[in-house]
PDB file of C-alpha atoms in Angstrom:
ATOM      1  CA  MET V 219      92.363 129.434 130.440  1.00  0.00           C
ATOM      2  CA  LEU V 220      96.166 130.237 129.878  1.00  0.00           C
ATOM      3  CA  LEU V 221      96.784 132.894 126.590  1.00  0.00           C
ATOM      4  CA  ASN V 222      98.404 130.565 124.672  1.00  0.00           C
ATOM      5  CA  ASP V 223      95.266 128.775 124.850  1.00  0.00           C
ATOM      6  CA  ARG V 224      93.536 131.064 124.400  1.00  0.00           C
ATOM      7  CA  ILE V 225      95.570 132.212 121.348  1.00  0.00           C
ATOM      8  CA  LEU V 226      95.738 128.362 119.783  1.00  0.00           C
ATOM      9  CA  LEU V 227      91.362 127.769 120.301  1.00  0.00           C
ATOM     10  CA  THR V 228      91.165 131.084 118.627  1.00  0.00           C
ATOM     11  CA  LEU V 229      93.555 130.164 115.314  1.00  0.00           C
ATOM     12  CA  MET V 230      91.691 126.381 115.918  1.00  0.00           C
ATOM     13  CA  ILE V 231      88.562 127.906 115.525  1.00  0.00           C
ATOM     14  CA  VAL V 232      89.298 130.570 112.901  1.00  0.00           C
ATOM     15  CA  ALA V 233      91.043 127.954 110.662  1.00  0.00           C
ATOM     16  CA  TYR V 234      87.833 125.690 110.897  1.00  0.00           C
ATOM     17  CA  LEU V 235      85.386 128.560 109.907  1.00  0.00           C
ATOM     18  CA  THR V 236      87.630 129.748 107.255  1.00  0.00           C
ATOM     19  CA  LEU V 237      87.981 126.362 105.556  1.00  0.00           C
ATOM     20  CA  ALA V 238      84.150 125.934 104.896  1.00  0.00           C
ATOM     21  CA  LEU V 239      83.980 129.512 103.291  1.00  0.00           C
ATOM     22  CA  VAL V 240      86.637 129.180 101.233  1.00  0.00           C
ATOM     23  CA  ASN V 241      86.731 125.147 100.330  1.00  0.00           C
ATOM     24  CA  ASP V 242      85.874 125.638  97.045  1.00  0.00           C
ATOM     25  CA  HIS V 243      88.562 127.864  96.622  1.00  0.00           C
ATOM     26  CA  LEU V 244      90.364 124.672  97.288  1.00  0.00           C
ATOM     27  CA  GLU V 245      88.952 122.153  95.022  1.00  0.00           C
ATOM     28  CA  PRO V 246      92.945 121.738  92.770  1.00  0.00           C
ATOM     29  CA  VAL V 247      94.461 120.644  95.887  1.00  0.00           C
ATOM     30  CA  ASN V 248      91.484 118.294  97.432  1.00  0.00           C
ATOM     31  CA  ARG V 249      91.693 116.871  93.260  1.00  0.00           C
ATOM     32  CA  HIS V 250      95.817 117.149  93.500  1.00  0.00           C
ATOM     33  CA  PHE V 251      95.315 114.591  96.455  1.00  0.00           C
ATOM     34  CA  ARG V 252      92.628 112.406  95.923  1.00  0.00           C
ATOM     35  CA  ASN V 253      94.552 111.731  92.412  1.00  0.00           C
ATOM     36  CA  PHE V 254      97.778 110.979  94.571  1.00  0.00           C
ATOM     37  CA  ILE V 255      95.170 109.116  96.734  1.00  0.00           C
ATOM     38  CA  GLU V 256      93.735 107.200  93.959  1.00  0.00           C
ATOM     39  CA  ARG V 257      97.819 106.190  92.030  1.00  0.00           C
ATOM     40  CA  THR V 258      98.941 105.246  95.966  1.00  0.00           C
ATOM     41  CA  ARG V 259      95.328 102.694  96.493  1.00  0.00           C
ATOM     42  CA  PHE V 260      96.806  99.344  97.346  1.00  0.00           C
ATOM     43  CA  MET V 261      92.952  97.791  97.230  1.00  0.00           C
ATOM     44  CA  ARG V 262      94.110  95.128  99.714  1.00  0.00           C
ATOM     45  CA  LEU V 263      93.476  96.963 102.290  1.00  0.00           C
ATOM     46  CA  ARG V 264      89.315  98.203 101.169  1.00  0.00           C
ATOM     47  CA  PRO V 265      88.162  95.341 103.433  1.00  0.00           C
ATOM     48  CA  VAL V 266      90.162  97.263 106.767  1.00  0.00           C
ATOM     49  CA  MET V 267      88.851 100.663 105.525  1.00  0.00           C
ATOM     50  CA  ILE V 268      85.558  99.264 105.986  1.00  0.00           C
ATOM     51  CA  VAL V 269      85.958  98.050 109.413  1.00  0.00           C
ATOM     52  CA  THR V 270      86.973 101.505 110.718  1.00  0.00           C
ATOM     53  CA  HIS V 271      84.338 103.400 108.501  1.00  0.00           C
ATOM     54  CA  LYS V 272      82.174 100.397 110.577  1.00  0.00           C
ATOM     55  CA  TYR V 273      83.720 100.714 114.054  1.00  0.00           C
ATOM     56  CA  ASN V 274      83.401 104.464 114.063  1.00  0.00           C
ATOM     57  CA  ASP V 275      80.032 104.952 112.657  1.00  0.00           C
ATOM     58  CA  VAL V 276      77.671 106.703 115.243  1.00  0.00           C
ATOM     59  CA  VAL V 277      76.410 104.014 116.802  1.00  0.00           C
ATOM     60  CA  SER V 278      79.651 102.298 117.750  1.00  0.00           C
ATOM     61  CA  LEU V 279      81.590 105.320 118.530  1.00  0.00           C
ATOM     62  CA  SER V 280      78.394 105.951 120.653  1.00  0.00           C
ATOM     63  CA  LEU V 281      78.655 102.963 122.235  1.00  0.00           C
ATOM     64  CA  GLN V 282      82.440 103.617 123.101  1.00  0.00           C
ATOM     65  CA  VAL V 283      81.585 106.372 125.027  1.00  0.00           C
ATOM     66  CA  LEU V 284      78.559 105.785 127.625  1.00  0.00           C
ATOM     67  CA  ILE V 285      80.316 102.288 127.626  1.00  0.00           C
ATOM     68  CA  MET V 286      83.934 103.833 129.226  1.00  0.00           C
ATOM     69  CA  SER V 287      81.894 107.178 131.901  1.00  0.00           C
ATOM     70  CA  LEU V 288      79.467 104.613 132.887  1.00  0.00           C
ATOM     71  CA  PHE V 289      82.566 102.759 133.884  1.00  0.00           C
ATOM     72  CA  ILE V 290      84.130 105.905 134.363  1.00  0.00           C
ATOM     73  CA  GLY V 291      81.101 106.877 136.698  1.00  0.00           C
ATOM     74  CA  PHE V 292      80.075 103.756 138.560  1.00  0.00           C
ATOM     75  CA  TYR V 293      83.435 102.187 139.522  1.00  0.00           C
ATOM     76  CA  TRP V 294      85.682 105.479 140.565  1.00  0.00           C
ATOM     77  CA  HIS V 295      82.640 107.557 140.620  1.00  0.00           C
ATOM     78  CA  ASP V 296      83.618 110.810 138.820  1.00  0.00           C
ATOM     79  CA  TRP V 297      80.963 111.838 137.034  1.00  0.00           C
ATOM     80  CA  ARG V 298      81.851 114.401 136.112  1.00  0.00           C
ATOM     81  CA  ARG V 299      84.520 113.430 134.380  1.00  0.00           C
ATOM     82  CA  ALA V 300      83.034 110.852 132.768  1.00  0.00           C
ATOM     83  CA  MET V 301      79.859 113.942 131.703  1.00  0.00           C
ATOM     84  CA  VAL V 302      82.726 115.756 130.123  1.00  0.00           C
ATOM     85  CA  LEU V 303      83.538 113.293 128.444  1.00  0.00           C
ATOM     86  CA  THR V 304      79.976 112.013 126.912  1.00  0.00           C
ATOM     87  CA  SER V 305      79.478 116.374 126.884  1.00  0.00           C
ATOM     88  CA  ALA V 306      82.170 117.064 124.590  1.00  0.00           C
ATOM     89  CA  MET V 307      81.619 114.783 122.041  1.00  0.00           C
ATOM     90  CA  PHE V 308      77.894 115.794 121.719  1.00  0.00           C
ATOM     91  CA  LEU V 309      79.170 118.661 121.204  1.00  0.00           C
ATOM     92  CA  GLN V 310      81.745 117.996 118.738  1.00  0.00           C
ATOM     93  CA  THR V 311      79.652 115.618 116.538  1.00  0.00           C
ATOM     94  CA  THR V 312      76.108 118.649 116.953  1.00  0.00           C
ATOM     95  CA  ILE V 313      78.728 121.145 114.949  1.00  0.00           C
ATOM     96  CA  VAL V 314      79.738 118.853 112.882  1.00  0.00           C
ATOM     97  CA  THR V 315      76.436 117.998 111.912  1.00  0.00           C
ATOM     98  CA  ALA V 316      75.561 122.230 111.625  1.00  0.00           C
ATOM     99  CA  THR V 317      78.839 122.498 109.816  1.00  0.00           C
ATOM    100  CA  LYS V 318      77.681 119.935 107.069  1.00  0.00           C
ATOM    101  CA  GLN V 319      74.049 121.121 106.773  1.00  0.00           C
ATOM    102  CA  LEU V 320      75.754 125.109 106.245  1.00  0.00           C
ATOM    103  CA  ALA V 321      79.157 124.469 104.128  1.00  0.00           C
ATOM    104  CA  ALA V 322      77.174 122.014 102.381  1.00  0.00           C
ATOM    105  CA  VAL V 323      80.575 120.772 100.823  1.00  0.00           C
ATOM    106  CA  ASN V 324      79.804 117.985  97.612  1.00  0.00           C
ATOM    107  CA  ARG V 325      81.751 114.947  97.951  1.00  0.00           C
ATOM    108  CA  PRO V 326      84.558 113.504  96.026  1.00  0.00           C
ATOM    109  CA  PRO V 327      83.061 111.168  92.774  1.00  0.00           C
ATOM    110  CA  GLN V 328      83.214 107.938  95.963  1.00  0.00           C
ATOM    111  CA  ASP V 329      84.209 105.301  93.270  1.00  0.00           C
ATOM    112  CA  HIS V 330      85.603 103.294  95.551  1.00  0.00           C
ATOM    113  CA  SER V 331      83.701 103.801  98.629  1.00  0.00           C
ATOM    114  CA  HIS V 332      80.962 100.878  99.824  1.00  0.00           C
ATOM    115  CA  VAL V 333      77.932 103.079 100.335  1.00  0.00           C
ATOM    116  CA  VAL V 334      77.353 106.218  99.144  1.00  0.00           C
ATOM    117  CA  MET V 335      77.497 109.157 101.456  1.00  0.00           C
ATOM    118  CA  LYS V 336      74.149 111.542 100.759  1.00  0.00           C
ATOM    119  CA  SER V 337      75.927 114.534 103.679  1.00  0.00           C
ATOM    120  CA  GLY V 338      77.720 117.264 103.299  1.00  0.00           C
ATOM    121  CA  SER V 339      82.042 116.584 102.969  1.00  0.00           C
ATOM    122  CA  TYR V 340      82.898 118.715 105.882  1.00  0.00           C
ATOM    123  CA  PRO V 341      84.073 118.152 107.794  1.00  0.00           C
ATOM    124  CA  SER V 342      84.461 114.688 108.925  1.00  0.00           C
ATOM    125  CA  GLY V 343      82.715 113.114 110.703  1.00  0.00           C
ATOM    126  CA  HIS V 344      84.131 109.794 111.669  1.00  0.00           C
ATOM    127  CA  THR V 345      87.096 111.425 111.438  1.00  0.00           C
ATOM    128  CA  ALA V 346      86.214 114.322 113.531  1.00  0.00           C
ATOM    129  CA  ALA V 347      84.703 111.797 115.943  1.00  0.00           C
ATOM    130  CA  SER V 348      87.320 109.453 115.775  1.00  0.00           C
ATOM    131  CA  MET V 349      90.584 112.228 116.788  1.00  0.00           C
ATOM    132  CA  THR V 350      87.529 113.619 119.610  1.00  0.00           C
ATOM    133  CA  PHE V 351      88.117 110.604 120.858  1.00  0.00           C
ATOM    134  CA  ALA V 352      91.529 109.332 120.823  1.00  0.00           C
ATOM    135  CA  LEU V 353      92.653 112.764 122.088  1.00  0.00           C
ATOM    136  CA  LEU V 354      90.318 113.229 125.053  1.00  0.00           C
ATOM    137  CA  ALA V 355      89.586 110.040 126.658  1.00  0.00           C
ATOM    138  CA  PRO V 356      93.465 109.465 128.001  1.00  0.00           C
ATOM    139  CA  GLN V 357      92.956 113.043 128.845  1.00  0.00           C
ATOM    140  CA  VAL V 358      89.786 112.004 131.016  1.00  0.00           C
ATOM    141  CA  LEU V 359      91.416 108.196 132.247  1.00  0.00           C
ATOM    142  CA  SER V 360      94.542 109.415 133.467  1.00  0.00           C
ATOM    143  CA  PRO V 361      94.417 110.436 137.247  1.00  0.00           C
ATOM    144  CA  TYR V 362      92.499 106.525 137.290  1.00  0.00           C
ATOM    145  CA  LEU V 363      95.562 104.858 135.486  1.00  0.00           C
ATOM    146  CA  PRO V 364      99.590 104.631 135.793  1.00  0.00           C
ATOM    147  CA  PRO V 365     100.656 106.795 132.900  1.00  0.00           C
ATOM    148  CA  ILE V 366     102.172 104.144 130.516  1.00  0.00           C
ATOM    149  CA  LEU V 367      99.015 102.344 129.657  1.00  0.00           C
ATOM    150  CA  ALA V 368      96.949 105.960 130.504  1.00  0.00           C
ATOM    151  CA  SER V 369      99.474 107.383 127.126  1.00  0.00           C
ATOM    152  CA  ALA V 370      99.487 103.166 125.557  1.00  0.00           C
ATOM    153  CA  ILE V 371      95.086 103.936 124.772  1.00  0.00           C
ATOM    154  CA  GLY V 372      95.532 107.115 123.670  1.00  0.00           C
ATOM    155  CA  LEU V 373      98.619 106.240 120.995  1.00  0.00           C
ATOM    156  CA  TYR V 374      96.299 102.924 120.475  1.00  0.00           C
ATOM    157  CA  LEU V 375      92.910 105.163 120.318  1.00  0.00           C
ATOM    158  CA  LEU V 376      94.724 107.455 118.038  1.00  0.00           C
ATOM    159  CA  ALA V 377      96.171 104.773 115.735  1.00  0.00           C
ATOM    160  CA  VAL V 378      92.597 103.971 115.278  1.00  0.00           C
ATOM    161  CA  ALA V 379      91.934 107.591 114.191  1.00  0.00           C
ATOM    162  CA  LEU V 380      94.376 108.018 111.239  1.00  0.00           C
ATOM    163  CA  ILE V 381      93.590 105.089 109.803  1.00  0.00           C
ATOM    164  CA  THR V 382      90.473 105.833 109.702  1.00  0.00           C
ATOM    165  CA  ALA V 383      91.040 109.419 108.414  1.00  0.00           C
ATOM    166  CA  TYR V 384      93.245 108.036 105.834  1.00  0.00           C
ATOM    167  CA  GLY V 385      89.567 105.546 105.367  1.00  0.00           C
ATOM    168  CA  ARG V 386      87.819 108.039 104.543  1.00  0.00           C
ATOM    169  CA  LEU V 387      89.749 109.096 101.964  1.00  0.00           C
ATOM    170  CA  PHE V 388      91.072 105.797 100.710  1.00  0.00           C
ATOM    171  CA  LEU V 389      87.252 104.974 100.646  1.00  0.00           C
ATOM    172  CA  ASP V 390      86.783 108.947  98.447  1.00  0.00           C
ATOM    173  CA  VAL V 391      84.175 109.816 101.247  1.00  0.00           C
ATOM    174  CA  HIS V 392      85.464 112.884 102.122  1.00  0.00           C
ATOM    175  CA  TRP V 393      88.210 115.581 100.469  1.00  0.00           C
ATOM    176  CA  LEU V 394      92.114 116.538 102.095  1.00  0.00           C
ATOM    177  CA  THR V 395      90.153 119.353 103.076  1.00  0.00           C
ATOM    178  CA  ASP V 396      86.783 118.119 105.565  1.00  0.00           C
ATOM    179  CA  ILE V 397      89.813 115.749 107.713  1.00  0.00           C
ATOM    180  CA  VAL V 398      91.911 118.810 108.320  1.00  0.00           C
ATOM    181  CA  GLY V 399      88.648 120.125 109.236  1.00  0.00           C
ATOM    182  CA  ALA V 400      87.797 117.172 111.592  1.00  0.00           C
ATOM    183  CA  TRP V 401      91.427 117.756 113.280  1.00  0.00           C
ATOM    184  CA  LEU V 402      90.883 121.020 114.112  1.00  0.00           C
ATOM    185  CA  ILE V 403      87.331 120.772 115.173  1.00  0.00           C
ATOM    186  CA  SER V 404      88.974 117.740 117.607  1.00  0.00           C
ATOM    187  CA  GLY V 405      91.639 120.603 119.257  1.00  0.00           C
ATOM    188  CA  ILE V 406      89.202 122.870 119.637  1.00  0.00           C
ATOM    189  CA  THR V 407      86.336 119.795 121.550  1.00  0.00           C
ATOM    190  CA  LEU V 408      90.077 119.319 123.268  1.00  0.00           C
ATOM    191  CA  VAL V 409      91.236 122.440 124.691  1.00  0.00           C
ATOM    192  CA  PHE V 410      87.284 123.474 125.766  1.00  0.00           C
ATOM    193  CA  GLY V 411      86.527 119.778 127.064  1.00  0.00           C
ATOM    194  CA  ARG V 412      90.202 119.804 129.500  1.00  0.00           C
ATOM    195  CA  LEU V 413      88.687 123.767 131.230  1.00  0.00           C
ATOM    196  CA  PHE V 414      86.485 120.475 132.526  1.00  0.00           C
ATOM    197  CA  LEU V 415      88.905 118.303 133.629  1.00  0.00           C
ATOM    198  CA  TYR V 416      91.307 120.140 135.780  1.00  0.00           C
TER     199      TYR V 416
END
């Protein structure tokens, strides 16, 4: 691992843990941003936001990862890359689940949610999973696809991840700090995943 990667990784880990510890003190920022979302929320987008919830749920995203990993393994005979993808996604999900339990951050009032979420709020699992998949999948596929196709897949997945993040705020199931924490754990997972890819 290069020095720059170590520094970046250390900063992301420190920021991730710090957000978990000081989340209560950031409530004014979270409430201010929630009010901004409330003022700018275009309710006709609600069905799209609900779709992002279902599309990036544990079962749905796990199936996407499984299908991609099996394809990489069986078609390109690269089980190492397939295992890096599945292991990274599993590890990231485990860390998110543990953090939700340990940080025990309360969710915002779920005024526009289609389901009542009862687990801890920090970090957003949907956001973390979709962003991790968006960052890691193109890296895993890059040796086997033309650069333009790998980039197109990456851009599509990144767009889905960003819409998912907005959807978590739109549906009132997460605070801004939950989204930032999710992006941090995605970056951490990417750095570790790349160690086993290259």
